[in-house]
CSV table of C-alpha atoms and ligand atoms in Angstrom, one decimal:
chain,number,residue,atom,x,y,z
A,1,MET,CA,5.7,-15.9,-14.5
A,2,ASN,CA,7.7,-14.0,-13.5
A,3,ILE,CA,7.8,-10.9,-11.8
A,4,LEU,CA,10.3,-7.9,-11.3
A,5,VAL,CA,9.2,-5.9,-6.9
A,6,THR,CA,10.0,-2.8,-6.8
A,7,GLY,CA,9.2,-1.4,-3.4
A,8,GLY,CA,8.7,-5.6,-2.0
A,9,ALA,CA,11.2,-4.7,1.1
A,10,GLY,CA,8.1,-2.8,1.9
A,11,TYR,CA,4.8,-3.6,3.7
A,12,ILE,CA,2.3,-4.2,1.3
A,13,GLY,CA,4.9,-4.6,-0.8
A,14,SER,CA,7.5,-7.5,1.9
A,15,HIS,CA,2.9,-9.6,2.0
A,16,THR,CA,2.2,-9.1,-1.1
A,17,CYS,CA,5.7,-11.2,-2.2
A,18,LEU,CA,5.3,-14.1,-0.2
A,19,GLU,CA,1.5,-14.2,-1.8
A,20,LEU,CA,2.8,-13.7,-5.2
A,21,LEU,CA,5.6,-17.5,-4.1
A,22,ARG,CA,2.6,-19.0,-2.2
A,23,ARG,CA,0.9,-19.3,-5.6
A,24,GLY,CA,4.3,-20.4,-7.5
A,25,HIS,CA,5.5,-17.6,-9.4
A,26,ASP,CA,9.2,-16.3,-9.6
A,27,ILE,CA,10.1,-12.5,-8.2
A,28,THR,CA,13.0,-11.0,-8.3
A,29,VAL,CA,12.4,-7.3,-5.4
A,30,VAL,CA,14.1,-3.5,-6.2
A,31,ASP,CA,13.9,-1.9,-3.8
A,32,SER,CA,16.6,0.5,-1.2
A,33,LEU,CA,15.8,0.4,1.4
A,34,VAL,CA,14.9,4.1,2.3
A,35,ASN,CA,11.8,2.5,4.2
A,36,ALA,CA,12.5,-1.2,4.8
A,37,GLN,CA,14.2,-3.3,6.5
A,38,ARG,CA,16.6,-6.0,4.8
A,39,GLU,CA,15.1,-8.3,7.2
A,40,ALA,CA,12.3,-8.2,6.1
A,41,VAL,CA,12.9,-10.0,2.8
A,42,LYS,CA,15.2,-12.7,4.8
A,43,ARG,CA,11.4,-13.4,6.2
A,44,VAL,CA,9.6,-13.3,3.2
A,45,GLN,CA,11.7,-15.8,1.8
A,46,GLN,CA,12.0,-18.1,4.6
A,47,LEU,CA,7.9,-18.1,5.3
A,48,ALA,CA,7.8,-18.9,1.6
A,49,GLY,CA,10.4,-21.8,1.5
A,50,ARG,CA,12.0,-20.6,-1.8
A,51,GLU,CA,15.0,-17.7,-2.3
A,52,PHE,CA,14.7,-15.3,-4.6
A,53,PRO,CA,17.2,-12.0,-6.3
A,54,PHE,CA,17.3,-8.7,-4.5
A,55,TYR,CA,18.4,-5.5,-5.4
A,56,GLN,CA,19.0,-3.2,-2.8
A,57,ALA,CA,19.2,-0.1,-5.4
A,58,ASP,CA,16.0,3.2,-6.2
A,59,VAL,CA,14.9,2.6,-8.7
A,60,ARG,CA,15.7,6.0,-10.2
A,61,ASP,CA,18.8,5.4,-10.7
A,62,GLU,CA,18.7,3.5,-14.7
A,63,GLU,CA,21.7,2.3,-14.5
A,64,ALA,CA,21.4,-0.5,-11.6
A,65,LEU,CA,17.2,-0.8,-13.5
A,66,GLU,CA,19.4,-1.1,-16.6
A,67,THR,CA,21.5,-4.2,-14.3
A,68,VAL,CA,18.3,-6.4,-12.7
A,69,PHE,CA,16.5,-6.0,-16.6
A,70,ALA,CA,19.2,-7.5,-18.7
A,71,VAL,CA,19.3,-10.8,-15.6
A,72,GLY,CA,15.5,-11.3,-15.6
A,73,ARG,CA,13.1,-11.5,-18.7
A,74,PHE,CA,10.2,-10.0,-16.7
A,75,ASP,CA,6.2,-10.7,-18.0
A,76,CYS,CA,4.6,-7.7,-15.0
A,77,VAL,CA,6.3,-5.4,-12.7
A,78,ILE,CA,4.4,-4.2,-9.6
A,79,HIS,CA,5.9,-0.1,-8.0
A,80,PHE,CA,4.6,0.2,-5.0
A,81,ALA,CA,8.2,1.7,-4.4
A,82,GLY,CA,7.8,5.7,-3.6
A,83,LEU,CA,7.4,7.5,-0.2
A,84,LYS,CA,4.2,7.7,1.8
A,85,ALA,CA,4.0,9.7,4.6
A,86,VAL,CA,0.8,12.6,3.3
A,87,GLY,CA,2.3,15.2,6.4
A,88,GLU,CA,6.2,15.2,5.5
A,89,SER,CA,5.2,15.1,2.0
A,90,VAL,CA,4.2,18.8,3.1
A,91,GLY,CA,7.2,19.7,4.1
A,92,ILE,CA,10.0,18.5,2.2
A,93,PRO,CA,7.6,18.1,-1.1
A,94,LEU,CA,10.2,17.9,-4.0
A,95,ARG,CA,11.7,15.1,-2.0
A,96,TYR,CA,8.5,13.3,-2.9
A,97,TYR,CA,7.5,14.4,-6.5
A,98,ASP,CA,11.4,13.6,-7.5
A,99,ASN,CA,11.0,10.1,-6.0
A,100,ASN,CA,7.2,9.1,-7.1
A,101,LEU,CA,7.1,10.5,-10.5
A,102,ASN,CA,10.8,10.0,-11.4
A,103,SER,CA,11.0,6.0,-10.1
A,104,THR,CA,8.2,6.0,-11.8
A,105,ILE,CA,9.0,7.6,-15.3
A,106,THR,CA,12.6,5.0,-15.0
A,107,LEU,CA,11.5,2.3,-13.9
A,108,CYS,CA,8.1,3.0,-17.2
A,109,ARG,CA,12.0,3.7,-19.3
A,110,VAL,CA,13.2,0.5,-18.8
A,111,MET,CA,11.0,-1.9,-19.2
A,112,GLN,CA,10.0,-0.2,-22.4
A,113,ARG,CA,13.5,-0.5,-23.8
A,114,HIS,CA,13.3,-4.0,-22.6
A,115,GLY,CA,9.7,-4.6,-24.2
A,116,VAL,CA,8.1,-6.4,-21.1
A,117,LYS,CA,4.9,-3.7,-20.9
A,118,ARG,CA,2.6,-5.0,-18.3
A,119,LEU,CA,2.4,-2.8,-15.5
A,120,ILE,CA,1.1,-2.5,-12.1
A,121,PHE,CA,0.7,0.4,-9.6
A,122,SER,CA,0.7,1.2,-6.1
A,123,SER,CA,-2.1,4.7,-6.5
A,124,SER,CA,-3.9,5.7,-3.3
A,125,ALA,CA,-7.6,6.8,-2.3
A,126,THR,CA,-6.0,9.6,-1.3
A,127,VAL,CA,-6.4,10.8,-5.4
A,128,TYR,CA,-10.5,11.3,-4.6
A,129,LYS,CA,-11.4,14.7,-4.1
A,130,PRO,CA,-11.9,15.1,-1.3
A,131,GLY,CA,-16.3,16.2,-0.2
A,132,VAL,CA,-16.8,14.1,-3.4
A,133,PRO,CA,-19.8,11.9,-2.8
A,134,MET,CA,-19.7,8.0,-0.7
A,135,PRO,CA,-18.6,5.5,-1.9
A,136,ALA,CA,-16.2,6.4,-4.4
A,137,ASP,CA,-16.2,4.3,-7.2
A,138,GLU,CA,-13.3,4.2,-10.0
A,139,SER,CA,-15.4,7.6,-12.0
A,140,SER,CA,-15.2,10.1,-8.4
A,141,GLU,CA,-14.0,13.5,-9.2
A,142,LEU,CA,-10.1,13.7,-8.6
A,143,GLY,CA,-8.1,16.4,-6.6
A,144,CYS,CA,-5.1,16.0,-4.0
A,145,THR,CA,-4.7,18.5,-0.3
A,146,ASN,CA,-0.9,17.4,-0.8
A,147,PRO,CA,2.1,16.4,-2.4
A,148,TYR,CA,1.5,13.1,-1.4
A,149,GLY,CA,-1.2,12.2,-3.0
A,150,TRP,CA,-0.9,15.2,-7.0
A,151,THR,CA,2.7,13.2,-6.8
A,152,LYS,CA,-0.5,9.7,-7.3
A,153,PHE,CA,-2.8,11.6,-9.3
A,154,MET,CA,0.7,13.1,-12.1
A,155,CYS,CA,1.7,8.8,-12.3
A,156,GLU,CA,-2.0,7.9,-13.3
A,157,GLN,CA,-1.6,10.2,-15.9
A,158,ILE,CA,1.6,9.7,-17.1
A,159,LEU,CA,0.4,6.0,-17.1
A,160,ARG,CA,-2.4,6.8,-18.5
A,161,ASP,CA,-0.9,9.2,-21.9
A,162,LEU,CA,2.1,6.7,-21.9
A,163,VAL,CA,-0.4,4.1,-22.4
A,164,VAL,CA,-2.6,6.2,-25.2
A,165,ALA,CA,1.4,7.1,-26.9
A,166,ASP,CA,2.2,2.7,-27.5
A,167,PRO,CA,-1.7,0.6,-26.7
A,168,ASP,CA,0.7,-2.5,-25.5
A,169,TRP,CA,0.8,-1.4,-22.9
A,170,SER,CA,-1.6,-2.5,-19.7
A,171,VAL,CA,-0.9,-1.1,-16.4
A,172,VAL,CA,-3.6,-1.6,-13.7
A,173,LEU,CA,-4.2,1.3,-11.3
A,174,LEU,CA,-5.2,-0.3,-7.6
A,175,ARG,CA,-6.1,3.0,-5.4
A,176,TYR,CA,-5.7,1.0,-2.2
A,177,PHE,CA,-7.6,2.5,1.2
A,178,ASN,CA,-6.5,1.7,4.5
A,179,PRO,CA,-3.8,-1.2,5.2
A,180,ILE,CA,-3.7,-2.6,8.1
A,181,GLY,CA,-3.2,-6.4,9.7
A,182,ALA,CA,-0.3,-8.2,8.5
A,183,ASP,CA,1.0,-11.9,8.1
A,184,PRO,CA,-1.2,-14.3,10.3
A,185,SER,CA,2.4,-16.5,11.0
A,186,GLY,CA,3.3,-13.1,12.7
A,187,ARG,CA,6.7,-12.8,10.7
A,188,ILE,CA,6.1,-9.6,8.8
A,189,GLY,CA,3.9,-6.5,9.2
A,190,GLU,CA,3.5,-2.6,9.2
A,191,ASP,CA,7.7,-1.1,10.9
A,192,PRO,CA,7.1,3.0,10.2
A,193,THR,CA,10.1,4.8,12.0
A,194,GLY,CA,9.8,6.8,14.6
A,195,ILE,CA,5.9,8.4,14.9
A,196,PRO,CA,3.4,5.8,13.3
A,197,ASN,CA,1.4,8.5,10.5
A,198,ASN,CA,-1.4,5.4,10.4
A,199,LEU,CA,-3.9,4.8,12.8
A,200,LEU,CA,-3.2,1.4,13.3
A,201,PRO,CA,0.3,1.1,14.1
A,202,PHE,CA,0.1,3.6,17.4
A,203,VAL,CA,-2.9,1.8,18.6
A,204,ALA,CA,-0.9,-1.6,19.4
A,205,GLN,CA,2.1,0.1,20.1
A,206,THR,CA,-0.4,2.1,22.5
A,207,ALA,CA,-1.6,-1.6,23.4
A,208,LEU,CA,2.3,-2.3,23.8
A,209,GLY,CA,2.6,0.2,26.4
A,210,ARG,CA,4.8,2.4,23.8
A,211,HIS,CA,3.2,5.7,24.1
A,212,LYS,CA,0.7,6.8,27.1
A,213,GLU,CA,-2.3,7.2,24.8
A,214,LEU,CA,-4.1,6.8,21.7
A,215,HIS,CA,-4.8,10.5,20.3
A,216,VAL,CA,-8.7,10.7,18.5
A,217,PHE,CA,-8.8,13.3,16.1
A,218,GLY,CA,-11.8,15.0,16.5
A,219,ASN,CA,-15.0,12.6,17.4
A,220,ASP,CA,-17.8,15.9,15.8
A,221,TYR,CA,-17.9,14.2,12.8
A,222,GLN,CA,-21.0,13.9,10.9
A,223,THR,CA,-20.9,9.9,11.3
A,224,HIS,CA,-22.1,7.0,13.8
A,225,ASP,CA,-19.8,8.0,17.1
A,226,GLY,CA,-18.2,11.6,15.6
A,227,THR,CA,-15.0,10.2,14.8
A,228,GLY,CA,-13.8,9.7,11.3
A,229,VAL,CA,-14.5,6.9,9.2
A,230,ARG,CA,-12.2,4.6,7.1
A,231,ASP,CA,-12.0,1.7,4.9
A,232,TYR,CA,-9.7,-1.0,6.4
A,233,ILE,CA,-8.6,-3.1,4.5
A,234,HIS,CA,-6.6,-6.0,4.7
A,235,VAL,CA,-3.2,-6.6,4.2
A,236,SER,CA,-3.3,-10.1,3.0
A,237,ASP,CA,-6.3,-8.6,1.3
A,238,LEU,CA,-4.5,-6.4,-0.9
A,239,ALA,CA,-2.2,-9.3,-1.5
A,240,ASP,CA,-5.1,-11.0,-3.0
A,241,GLY,CA,-5.8,-8.2,-5.2
A,242,HIS,CA,-1.8,-7.7,-6.7
A,243,VAL,CA,-2.3,-11.0,-7.5
A,244,ALA,CA,-5.6,-11.0,-9.4
A,245,ALA,CA,-4.7,-7.2,-11.4
A,246,ILE,CA,-1.4,-9.4,-12.7
A,247,ASP,CA,-3.8,-11.9,-14.5
A,248,TYR,CA,-5.9,-9.7,-15.9
A,249,ALA,CA,-2.9,-7.1,-16.7
A,250,MET,CA,-1.8,-10.5,-19.1
A,251,ASN,CA,-4.7,-10.3,-21.1
A,252,HIS,CA,-5.8,-6.9,-21.5
A,253,THR,CA,-4.6,-3.5,-22.5
A,254,GLY,CA,-5.5,-0.5,-22.1
A,255,CYS,CA,-5.3,1.7,-18.6
A,256,GLU,CA,-7.5,0.9,-15.6
A,257,ALA,CA,-8.6,1.8,-12.6
A,258,ILE,CA,-9.2,0.0,-9.7
A,259,ASN,CA,-10.2,0.6,-6.0
A,260,LEU,CA,-8.7,-1.9,-3.7
A,261,GLY,CA,-10.9,-1.4,-0.5
A,262,THR,CA,-13.9,-3.4,1.7
A,263,GLY,CA,-16.9,-0.6,1.2
A,264,ILE,CA,-16.9,-0.9,4.7
A,265,GLY,CA,-16.1,2.3,6.7
A,266,TYR,CA,-15.2,1.4,10.6
A,267,SER,CA,-14.3,4.8,12.8
A,268,VAL,CA,-11.7,5.1,15.4
A,269,LEU,CA,-13.3,4.7,17.9
A,270,ASP,CA,-15.2,1.0,16.4
A,271,ILE,CA,-11.1,0.4,15.6
A,272,VAL,CA,-10.3,0.6,19.5
A,273,HIS,CA,-12.9,-1.2,20.3
A,274,ALA,CA,-12.9,-4.1,18.4
A,275,PHE,CA,-8.8,-4.4,19.2
A,276,GLU,CA,-9.8,-4.2,22.8
A,277,ARG,CA,-12.0,-7.2,21.9
A,278,VAL,CA,-10.2,-9.1,20.2
A,279,ASN,CA,-7.3,-8.8,21.5
A,280,GLY,CA,-8.0,-8.3,25.5
A,281,VAL,CA,-6.1,-5.2,25.2
A,282,LYS,CA,-6.4,-1.7,26.0
A,283,VAL,CA,-5.6,0.9,23.7
A,284,PRO,CA,-6.1,4.5,26.1
A,285,TYR,CA,-7.3,7.2,24.1
A,286,VAL,CA,-7.9,11.1,24.2
A,287,ILE,CA,-10.0,13.2,21.8
A,288,SER,CA,-7.6,15.4,19.7
A,289,PRO,CA,-8.9,18.1,17.9
A,290,ARG,CA,-9.5,17.9,14.3
A,291,ARG,CA,-6.5,17.6,11.9
A,292,PRO,CA,-6.4,19.8,9.4
A,293,GLY,CA,-8.4,17.8,6.1
A,294,ASP,CA,-9.9,15.6,7.1
A,295,VAL,CA,-13.6,14.5,6.3
A,296,ASP,CA,-16.1,13.3,7.6
A,297,ALA,CA,-15.7,9.3,6.0
A,298,VAL,CA,-14.1,7.9,2.8
A,299,PHE,CA,-14.5,4.8,1.5
A,300,ALA,CA,-15.0,2.5,-1.4
A,301,SER,CA,-17.0,1.9,-4.0
A,302,PRO,CA,-15.2,-1.7,-4.5
A,303,ASP,CA,-17.7,-3.1,-7.7
A,304,LYS,CA,-15.0,-2.3,-11.1
A,305,ALA,CA,-12.4,-4.4,-8.6
A,306,ARG,CA,-16.0,-8.1,-8.2
A,307,ARG,CA,-15.6,-7.2,-12.2
A,308,LEU,CA,-13.2,-6.5,-13.6
A,309,LEU,CA,-11.0,-9.4,-11.2
A,310,GLY,CA,-13.2,-11.3,-9.8
A,311,TRP,CA,-11.2,-10.5,-6.9
A,312,GLU,CA,-13.0,-9.0,-3.7
A,313,ALA,CA,-11.8,-8.7,0.1
A,314,ARG,CA,-12.7,-11.6,1.8
A,315,ARG,CA,-10.6,-10.7,6.0
A,316,SER,CA,-13.2,-9.1,8.8
A,317,LEU,CA,-12.7,-6.6,10.9
A,318,ASP,CA,-11.3,-8.7,13.5
A,319,ASP,CA,-9.3,-10.2,12.0
A,320,MET,CA,-7.6,-7.5,10.5
A,321,CYS,CA,-7.0,-6.6,14.3
A,322,ARG,CA,-6.1,-9.8,15.8
A,323,ASP,CA,-3.3,-9.7,13.0
A,324,SER,CA,-2.0,-6.3,13.4
A,325,TRP,CA,-2.0,-7.8,17.9
A,326,HIS,CA,0.4,-10.5,16.6
A,327,TRP,CA,2.8,-9.4,14.5
A,328,GLN,CA,3.1,-6.3,16.8
A,329,SER,CA,3.3,-8.5,20.2
A,330,MET,CA,5.8,-10.9,18.5
A,331,ASN,CA,8.1,-8.6,17.0
A,332,PRO,CA,7.6,-5.6,19.4
A,333,GLN,CA,10.0,-3.2,18.5
A,334,GLY,CA,9.2,-3.9,14.1
A,335,TYR,CA,11.9,-5.6,12.9
A,336,GLY,CA,14.1,-3.9,14.6
A,337,ARG,CA,17.3,-1.1,13.9
B,401,NAD,N1,-0.1,2.3,3.2
B,401,NAD,C1,-0.7,2.8,3.0
B,401,NAD,O1,-1.3,3.5,3.3
B,401,NAD,C2,-0.8,2.8,1.6
B,401,NAD,C3,-2.4,3.8,0.8
B,401,NAD,C4,-2.5,4.6,-0.2
B,401,NAD,C5,-1.4,3.3,-1.2
B,401,NAD,N2,0.0,3.1,-0.8
B,401,NAD,C6,0.5,2.9,-1.3
B,401,NAD,O2,1.5,2.3,-2.3
B,401,NAD,C7,3.2,1.8,-1.7
B,401,NAD,C8,3.5,0.5,-0.9
B,401,NAD,O3,3.6,1.1,0.5
B,401,NAD,P1,3.8,0.8,1.2
B,401,NAD,O4,2.3,0.9,2.8
B,401,NAD,O5,4.8,-1.0,1.6
B,401,NAD,O6,5.1,1.5,1.9
B,401,NAD,P2,6.4,1.2,2.0
B,401,NAD,O7,7.3,2.4,2.5
B,401,NAD,O8,6.5,-0.2,3.3
B,401,NAD,O9,7.0,0.4,1.2
B,401,NAD,C9,7.7,1.8,0.4
B,401,NAD,C10,9.5,0.0,-0.5
B,401,NAD,O10,9.3,1.8,-1.3
B,401,NAD,C11,11.0,1.6,-1.5
B,401,NAD,N3,11.3,2.9,-1.8
B,401,NAD,C12,10.8,4.1,-1.9
B,401,NAD,N4,11.2,4.6,-2.5
B,401,NAD,C13,12.0,4.2,-3.2
B,401,NAD,C14,13.2,4.1,-5.1
B,401,NAD,N5,13.3,4.6,-5.2
B,401,NAD,N6,13.9,3.2,-5.4
B,401,NAD,C15,14.2,1.8,-4.7
B,401,NAD,N7,12.7,1.5,-3.6
B,401,NAD,C16,12.4,2.8,-2.9
B,401,NAD,C17,11.6,1.7,0.1
B,401,NAD,O11,11.9,1.3,0.5
B,401,NAD,C18,9.4,0.5,1.5
B,401,NAD,O12,10.8,-0.8,0.8
B,401,NAD,C19,3.1,3.2,-1.8
B,401,NAD,O13,3.9,4.0,-3.0
B,401,NAD,C20,2.0,4.0,-1.6
B,401,NAD,O14,2.8,5.0,-1.6
B,401,NAD,C21,-0.4,3.0,0.8
């Protein structure tokens, strides 16, 4: 198949591109590089042993997208492009709403014009209302606490409405839980700019000595060791989930929200201890006050993904910790800036 990948230079996008190429699909990538490096694209090409077209363009730029669609005949689109920092979205909401909503609307408009009606959208577990009973399944109540989450919530609604208006469309809303890890080659991985927002890059950079210690936010949650519990999933399992979602979208119409998680929750300290054990390194940490908005535990029901996509996560916590460290220790400065 011929697949357009927006945001394909990013963390999840680069791993998914690699998996698509390994399975023999053709891809084209559009990425503005607002949060990624061109080097990631080069490395995916090296790992796959294949070139593919790359356009440095903003998905909100309709003319640029028209050019891309004029050249390629796509069967399906995966839309990863988006801004994703929760904290930042609180300070600059308009930038988040503009980027995440307008990129989705522009993309769909151009797809429609070219008769391409198969879309896999990157949604998030943040669309679930804090405090819903766990595990969260796709019928759990929705509601967000920050602009980033609302952009995902709103995009989901826009896409549901699009499918109602034109039932030829097939849209899969993939709600990711907490992607971590990296391709086992150690050549591609998560490369956050500045201080990482997510746990694993911070853990790995602390082990590397780039930070004095890890701040564990709160140790009085209602969990087995008091620290927050999340559903961490290996990014290569997520990539496999996208391949399964494409197969599903090619054979069905309608709009389905589907969780991509393992169904297993690990605490912050579970992660720290596993990371130390698997990699033989030390991760000094201190307990800091809770962060506003954080909840005790968030983990997925993976049943719908198993049922509809025939997909489930296969990689273990040890795999995630080993592969994260492999990437970080081989690339202490990420892709290098
Ligand atoms: N990583 C997570 O924890 C997580 C969890 C749930 C959902 N998601 C969503 O999954 C998607 C991919 O996440 P990621 O972790 O790979 O993030 P990422 O920042 O590494 O990748 C996103 C990519 O999109 C590009 N981009 C952003 N806006 C663009 C635009 N308007 N036009 C063109 N390119 C643009 C960026 O340069 C980047 O390469 C995002 O939509 C994110 O919100 C991520």
